[in-house]
mmCIF file of C-alpha atoms in Angstrom:
data_model
loop_
_atom_site.group_PDB
_atom_site.id
_atom_site.type_symbol
_atom_site.label_atom_id
_atom_site.label_comp_id
_atom_site.label_asym_id
_atom_site.label_seq_id
_atom_site.Cartn_x
_atom_site.Cartn_y
_atom_site.Cartn_z
ATOM 1 C CA MET A 415 -15.661 -15.677 -28.141
ATOM 2 C CA LYS A 416 -19.325 -16.125 -27.696
ATOM 3 C CA LEU A 417 -20.098 -15.097 -23.791
ATOM 4 C CA THR A 418 -22.652 -17.669 -21.295
ATOM 5 C CA ALA A 419 -25.479 -15.043 -19.573
ATOM 6 C CA VAL A 420 -23.330 -15.110 -16.288
ATOM 7 C CA GLU A 421 -19.885 -14.007 -18.204
ATOM 8 C CA LYS A 422 -21.748 -10.821 -20.076
ATOM 9 C CA ASP A 423 -23.093 -10.671 -17.306
ATOM 10 C CA PHE A 424 -20.129 -9.963 -14.911
ATOM 11 C CA THR A 425 -18.482 -8.231 -18.400
ATOM 12 C CA ILE A 426 -21.551 -5.160 -18.496
ATOM 13 C CA ARG A 427 -21.283 -4.623 -14.459
ATOM 14 C CA ARG A 428 -17.366 -4.358 -14.495
ATOM 15 C CA LEU A 429 -17.684 -5.589 -10.738
ATOM 16 C CA HIS A 430 -15.154 -5.117 -8.311
ATOM 17 C CA MET A 431 -14.095 -4.849 -4.966
ATOM 18 C CA ARG A 432 -11.360 -1.816 -3.779
ATOM 19 C CA ILE A 433 -9.017 -1.039 -1.783
ATOM 20 C CA ILE A 434 -7.158 2.301 -0.879
ATOM 21 C CA PHE A 435 -4.445 2.511 0.035
ATOM 22 C CA ILE A 436 -3.259 5.941 1.643
ATOM 23 C CA ARG A 437 0.230 7.234 2.843
ATOM 24 C CA HIS A 438 0.519 9.834 6.162
ATOM 25 C CA GLY A 439 1.225 13.099 5.445
ATOM 26 C CA ASP A 440 4.310 14.842 4.987
ATOM 27 C CA PRO A 441 5.484 13.342 8.621
ATOM 28 C CA ASP A 442 7.774 14.833 11.502
ATOM 29 C CA TYR A 443 9.416 11.722 12.671
ATOM 30 C CA SER A 444 10.742 13.160 16.202
ATOM 31 C CA ILE A 445 7.159 13.314 18.007
ATOM 32 C CA ASP A 446 5.899 10.827 14.726
ATOM 33 C CA SER A 447 2.770 12.867 14.151
ATOM 34 C CA LEU A 448 2.745 15.450 10.661
ATOM 35 C CA THR A 449 4.105 18.946 10.111
ATOM 36 C CA LYS A 450 2.322 21.909 9.153
ATOM 37 C CA LYS A 451 2.772 20.875 5.501
ATOM 38 C CA GLY A 452 1.182 17.528 6.279
ATOM 39 C CA ARG A 453 -1.687 19.466 8.385
ATOM 40 C CA ARG A 454 -2.048 21.111 4.849
ATOM 41 C CA GLU A 455 -1.904 17.706 2.805
ATOM 42 C CA ALA A 456 -4.615 16.019 5.304
ATOM 43 C CA GLU A 457 -6.894 18.953 4.884
ATOM 44 C CA LEU A 458 -7.110 18.504 0.895
ATOM 45 C CA LEU A 459 -7.107 14.740 1.381
ATOM 46 C CA ALA A 460 -10.314 14.974 3.497
ATOM 47 C CA GLN A 461 -11.812 16.566 0.496
ATOM 48 C CA ARG A 462 -11.364 13.952 -1.673
ATOM 49 C CA VAL A 463 -11.848 11.041 1.290
ATOM 50 C CA SER A 464 -15.346 12.828 2.148
ATOM 51 C CA ARG A 465 -17.207 12.522 -1.663
ATOM 52 C CA TRP A 466 -16.144 8.582 -1.904
ATOM 53 C CA LYS A 467 -18.143 5.394 -0.797
ATOM 54 C CA ILE A 468 -16.992 3.669 2.128
ATOM 55 C CA ASP A 469 -17.518 0.411 3.567
ATOM 56 C CA SER A 470 -15.306 0.063 5.556
ATOM 57 C CA ILE A 471 -11.550 1.951 7.718
ATOM 58 C CA TYR A 472 -8.271 0.959 8.921
ATOM 59 C CA CYS A 473 -5.484 2.761 9.773
ATOM 60 C CA SER A 474 -1.962 2.313 11.541
ATOM 61 C CA PRO A 475 -1.887 2.473 15.025
ATOM 62 C CA LEU A 476 1.362 5.520 14.976
ATOM 63 C CA GLY A 477 0.432 8.932 15.622
ATOM 64 C CA ARG A 478 1.365 9.911 11.821
ATOM 65 C CA ALA A 479 -1.224 7.762 10.273
ATOM 66 C CA GLN A 480 -4.130 8.445 12.753
ATOM 67 C CA ALA A 481 -3.133 12.255 12.679
ATOM 68 C CA THR A 482 -3.701 11.925 8.712
ATOM 69 C CA ALA A 483 -6.925 10.331 8.759
ATOM 70 C CA ALA A 484 -8.989 12.699 11.851
ATOM 71 C CA TYR A 485 -9.373 14.800 8.801
ATOM 72 C CA SER A 486 -11.118 12.728 6.695
ATOM 73 C CA LEU A 487 -12.733 10.937 9.538
ATOM 74 C CA GLU A 488 -14.146 13.687 11.174
ATOM 75 C CA LYS A 489 -15.392 15.132 7.271
ATOM 76 C CA LEU A 490 -16.990 11.368 7.201
ATOM 77 C CA GLY A 491 -18.188 11.422 10.678
ATOM 78 C CA ARG A 492 -16.641 7.882 10.835
ATOM 79 C CA THR A 493 -14.346 6.622 13.204
ATOM 80 C CA ALA A 494 -11.098 3.800 11.938
ATOM 81 C CA VAL A 495 -10.154 0.429 12.705
ATOM 82 C CA THR A 496 -6.777 0.900 14.075
ATOM 83 C CA LYS A 497 -4.406 -2.507 13.683
ATOM 84 C CA GLU A 498 -1.232 -3.229 14.537
ATOM 85 C CA PHE A 499 -0.047 -4.757 11.264
ATOM 86 C CA LEU A 500 -0.604 -1.346 10.089
ATOM 87 C CA ARG A 501 2.483 0.457 11.113
ATOM 88 C CA GLU A 502 5.116 0.813 9.435
ATOM 89 C CA PHE A 503 6.876 -2.038 8.594
ATOM 90 C CA LYS A 504 9.678 -3.190 10.598
ATOM 91 C CA GLY A 505 12.884 -4.720 9.562
ATOM 92 C CA HIS A 506 16.393 -3.628 10.193
ATOM 93 C CA VAL A 507 19.590 -4.375 8.273
ATOM 94 C CA TYR A 508 23.422 -3.869 8.253
ATOM 95 C CA ASN A 509 24.096 -2.253 6.010
ATOM 96 C CA PRO A 510 27.910 -3.784 4.750
ATOM 97 C CA TYR A 511 28.453 -0.244 2.515
ATOM 98 C CA ASN A 512 28.303 2.121 6.062
ATOM 99 C CA GLY A 513 28.273 -0.757 8.174
ATOM 100 C CA LEU A 514 24.972 1.131 9.710
ATOM 101 C CA ASP A 515 21.864 -0.059 10.845
ATOM 102 C CA HIS A 516 18.948 0.960 7.473
ATOM 103 C CA ILE A 517 15.855 0.038 6.892
ATOM 104 C CA CYS A 518 15.190 -3.094 4.577
ATOM 105 C CA TRP A 519 14.361 -1.040 1.388
ATOM 106 C CA ASP A 520 17.556 1.351 1.818
ATOM 107 C CA LEU A 521 19.674 -0.681 0.605
ATOM 108 C CA MET A 522 21.916 -0.164 -2.297
ATOM 109 C CA PRO A 523 21.303 -1.230 -5.912
ATOM 110 C CA ASP A 524 24.766 -3.271 -6.444
ATOM 111 C CA TYR A 525 24.027 -5.429 -3.575
ATOM 112 C CA TRP A 526 20.242 -5.839 -3.376
ATOM 113 C CA THR A 527 20.312 -6.187 -7.390
ATOM 114 C CA GLN A 528 22.810 -9.078 -7.525
ATOM 115 C CA SER A 529 21.017 -10.759 -5.178
ATOM 116 C CA GLU A 530 18.820 -14.165 -7.037
ATOM 117 C CA THR A 531 16.812 -14.316 -3.130
ATOM 118 C CA MET A 532 15.763 -10.850 -3.281
ATOM 119 C CA TYR A 533 13.429 -11.062 -6.221
ATOM 120 C CA ASP A 534 11.765 -14.441 -5.109
ATOM 121 C CA LYS A 535 8.574 -13.489 -3.781
ATOM 122 C CA ASP A 536 7.975 -16.815 -1.826
ATOM 123 C CA ASN A 537 11.774 -16.780 0.340
ATOM 124 C CA TRP A 538 13.362 -13.285 0.208
ATOM 125 C CA THR A 539 13.706 -12.931 3.962
ATOM 126 C CA SER A 540 16.423 -15.919 3.717
ATOM 127 C CA ASP A 541 19.218 -13.367 2.083
ATOM 128 C CA PRO A 542 21.703 -13.340 4.346
ATOM 129 C CA ILE A 543 21.220 -9.781 5.052
ATOM 130 C CA ILE A 544 17.508 -10.193 5.601
ATOM 131 C CA LYS A 545 17.597 -13.003 8.038
ATOM 132 C CA GLY A 546 20.781 -11.802 9.856
ATOM 133 C CA SER A 547 18.148 -8.781 11.000
ATOM 134 C CA ARG A 548 17.956 -7.734 14.407
ATOM 135 C CA ASP A 549 14.137 -7.762 13.676
ATOM 136 C CA ASP A 550 12.607 -11.148 12.624
ATOM 137 C CA ILE A 551 11.722 -9.695 9.683
ATOM 138 C CA ALA A 552 10.499 -13.021 8.511
ATOM 139 C CA ALA A 553 7.349 -12.739 11.095
ATOM 140 C CA GLU A 554 6.468 -9.815 9.932
ATOM 141 C CA TRP A 555 6.201 -10.510 6.348
ATOM 142 C CA LYS A 556 3.966 -13.472 7.423
ATOM 143 C CA MET A 557 2.282 -10.985 9.909
ATOM 144 C CA VAL A 558 1.354 -8.500 7.183
ATOM 145 C CA GLN A 559 -0.256 -10.731 4.521
ATOM 146 C CA ASP A 560 -2.251 -12.411 7.590
ATOM 147 C CA GLY A 561 -3.184 -8.916 8.306
ATOM 148 C CA ILE A 562 -4.104 -7.871 5.111
ATOM 149 C CA ASP A 563 -5.969 -11.685 4.144
ATOM 150 C CA GLU A 564 -8.193 -10.641 6.662
ATOM 151 C CA ILE A 565 -9.435 -7.556 5.892
ATOM 152 C CA ILE A 566 -10.285 -8.740 2.631
ATOM 153 C CA ALA A 567 -11.712 -12.123 4.041
ATOM 154 C CA ALA A 568 -14.153 -9.836 5.868
ATOM 155 C CA ASN A 569 -15.497 -8.762 2.310
ATOM 156 C CA GLY A 570 -15.948 -12.162 1.066
ATOM 157 C CA TYR A 571 -12.269 -12.520 -0.940
ATOM 158 C CA THR A 572 -10.685 -16.010 0.375
ATOM 159 C CA ARG A 573 -7.139 -16.452 -0.804
ATOM 160 C CA LYS A 574 -6.404 -19.489 -3.059
ATOM 161 C CA GLY A 575 -2.833 -19.915 -3.502
ATOM 162 C CA ARG A 576 -1.781 -16.764 -5.873
ATOM 163 C CA TYR A 577 -5.891 -15.273 -6.333
ATOM 164 C CA TYR A 578 -8.898 -15.107 -4.186
ATOM 165 C CA THR A 579 -12.469 -17.315 -4.363
ATOM 166 C CA PHE A 580 -15.298 -16.351 -3.628
ATOM 167 C CA LYS A 581 -19.349 -17.279 -3.087
ATOM 168 C CA GLU A 582 -21.111 -13.366 -4.030
ATOM 169 C CA HIS A 583 -19.265 -11.142 -5.267
ATOM 170 C CA SER A 584 -19.221 -7.474 -2.827
ATOM 171 C CA ASP A 585 -19.138 -4.083 -3.551
ATOM 172 C CA ASN A 586 -17.299 -2.483 -0.865
ATOM 173 C CA THR A 587 -14.456 -0.126 -1.064
ATOM 174 C CA VAL A 588 -12.175 -0.582 2.512
ATOM 175 C CA VAL A 589 -9.493 2.001 3.150
ATOM 176 C CA ILE A 590 -6.432 1.957 4.469
ATOM 177 C CA PHE A 591 -4.264 4.953 6.492
ATOM 178 C CA CYS A 592 -0.478 3.373 7.017
ATOM 179 C CA HIS A 593 2.502 3.771 5.843
ATOM 180 C CA PHE A 594 4.808 3.436 2.476
ATOM 181 C CA GLY A 595 6.749 0.245 3.415
ATOM 182 C CA VAL A 596 3.972 -1.744 5.130
ATOM 183 C CA THR A 597 1.935 -1.100 1.921
ATOM 184 C CA MET A 598 4.253 -2.014 -0.467
ATOM 185 C CA VAL A 599 4.498 -4.671 1.173
ATOM 186 C CA MET A 600 1.396 -5.628 1.373
ATOM 187 C CA MET A 601 0.803 -5.337 -2.643
ATOM 188 C CA SER A 602 3.720 -7.560 -2.854
ATOM 189 C CA HIS A 603 1.690 -10.075 -1.184
ATOM 190 C CA ILE A 604 -1.688 -9.225 -3.096
ATOM 191 C CA LEU A 605 -0.082 -8.550 -6.888
ATOM 192 C CA GLY A 606 2.484 -11.506 -6.201
ATOM 193 C CA ILE A 607 5.600 -9.533 -6.257
ATOM 194 C CA ALA A 608 9.094 -9.919 -4.214
ATOM 195 C CA PRO A 609 9.209 -7.141 -1.470
ATOM 196 C CA PRO A 610 12.393 -5.700 -2.153
ATOM 197 C CA VAL A 611 11.365 -4.871 -5.529
ATOM 198 C CA MET A 612 8.459 -3.319 -4.866
ATOM 199 C CA LEU A 613 10.023 -0.835 -1.430
ATOM 200 C CA HIS A 614 13.210 0.065 -3.670
ATOM 201 C CA GLY A 615 11.476 0.829 -7.401
ATOM 202 C CA LEU A 616 8.146 2.375 -6.347
ATOM 203 C CA PHE A 617 7.850 5.780 -4.436
ATOM 204 C CA LEU A 618 4.277 7.087 -2.846
ATOM 205 C CA PRO A 619 4.337 10.659 -2.146
ATOM 206 C CA PRO A 620 3.170 11.632 1.172
ATOM 207 C CA THR A 621 -1.155 11.295 1.210
ATOM 208 C CA SER A 622 -1.171 9.601 -2.074
ATOM 209 C CA VAL A 623 -4.013 7.737 -3.368
ATOM 210 C CA THR A 624 -3.148 3.919 -4.296
ATOM 211 C CA VAL A 625 -6.190 2.003 -5.612
ATOM 212 C CA LEU A 626 -6.742 -1.696 -5.887
ATOM 213 C CA ASN A 627 -10.050 -3.315 -8.092
ATOM 214 C CA THR A 628 -10.524 -6.887 -8.101
ATOM 215 C CA GLU A 629 -10.653 -7.950 -11.796
ATOM 216 C CA GLU A 630 -13.307 -10.858 -11.671
ATOM 217 C CA ARG A 631 -13.357 -11.959 -15.061
ATOM 218 C CA VAL A 632 -14.620 -15.757 -14.033
ATOM 219 C CA PRO A 633 -17.604 -16.518 -11.867
ATOM 220 C CA GLY A 634 -15.298 -16.835 -7.848
ATOM 221 C CA GLU A 635 -12.397 -16.663 -9.139
ATOM 222 C CA ALA A 636 -11.108 -12.588 -8.626
ATOM 223 C CA TYR A 637 -7.387 -11.169 -9.218
ATOM 224 C CA PHE A 638 -6.513 -8.033 -7.570
ATOM 225 C CA ARG A 639 -5.206 -5.381 -10.513
ATOM 226 C CA CYS A 640 -3.217 -1.539 -9.684
ATOM 227 C CA GLN A 641 -5.636 0.958 -10.783
ATOM 228 C CA VAL A 642 -4.276 3.464 -9.445
ATOM 229 C CA ILE A 643 -0.555 4.078 -7.651
ATOM 230 C CA GLY A 644 0.315 7.298 -5.693
ATOM 231 C CA ASP A 645 -2.238 9.720 -7.037
ATOM 232 C CA VAL A 646 -1.812 13.258 -5.273
ATOM 233 C CA THR A 647 -4.727 15.372 -7.637
ATOM 234 C CA HIS A 648 -6.137 16.388 -4.529
ATOM 235 C CA LEU A 649 -2.917 18.250 -3.542
ATOM 236 C CA HIS A 650 -2.251 19.441 -7.369
ATOM 237 C CA MET A 651 -5.806 20.795 -7.235
ATOM 238 C CA GLY A 652 -5.321 22.966 -3.931
ATOM 239 C CA GLY A 653 -2.416 24.476 -4.910
ATOM 240 C CA GLU A 654 0.149 22.313 -2.489
ATOM 241 C CA PRO A 655 3.396 21.401 -4.058
ATOM 242 C CA VAL A 656 4.419 17.683 -3.366
ATOM 243 C CA SER A 657 6.299 16.286 -0.395
ATOM 244 C CA ALA A 658 9.556 14.437 -1.216
ATOM 245 C CA SER A 659 9.403 12.921 2.224
ATOM 246 C CA GLY A 660 10.597 9.109 1.187
ATOM 247 C CA TYR A 661 12.951 9.907 -1.826
ATOM 248 C CA PHE A 662 16.378 9.522 -2.233
ATOM 249 C CA SER A 663 16.379 12.365 -5.371
ATOM 250 C CA GLU A 664 15.201 15.499 -6.379
ATOM 251 C CA LEU A 665 11.385 15.013 -6.888
ATOM 252 C CA LEU A 666 10.710 17.676 -9.226
ATOM 253 C CA GLN A 667 7.367 19.151 -9.321
ATOM 254 C CA GLU A 668 6.388 19.138 -13.380
ATOM 255 C CA ASP A 669 7.092 15.048 -13.490
ATOM 256 C CA TYR A 670 3.833 15.317 -11.450
ATOM 257 C CA LEU A 671 2.009 18.397 -13.270
ATOM 258 C CA ASN A 672 3.409 17.789 -17.253
#
């Protein structure tokens, strides 16, 4: 197929806007900060982040994310904009299996995979367990969607249905220090995947790096594509084991090294 001059230009230069999500380091939830291991992870992460060309930096207001970001911000000589919607996603639900209060991504597969609603990216909050939460999960979901779209719009990309449009291309790189749950919820909105599938099906190790780039194959239209997810190269290079915090099974280091 013959390309127009504009299409050739876009193809050759491979233009994109980039969003980099970083999960906080190994957490000490009792004090909402980092463990000694988490601080070592954050130091190694900072060495990696300091080499990036970054246009804007955002951070969750919670202590463990702020502490992680502090190492990178010091090396960069930068500050971050704190956004309330980047705190860990609120969504405690009643778990019928044990009668306990759980985060909404801590459900057993026998329940959530049987619910067609859980696979509906637009209506998942109408599932009986989600709807019966003591938290207003639908409102939280809306707040996160609006929050990440606001950041994307600040870089020139406007949500249109299920993709984004722009008048002028931006090569900007946005870095966001936050948490596993809210990262999955933001990505579910950007990529059009139901949050329960992302929350139950993926894992991001502490200080891991996840990268989304725009693909701009048609001038003025953009769709984000995940280039890297849960990358911990900085930990391997620094000889620091990968933390399993947030993972329910044994985390084999060989899975990351081979």
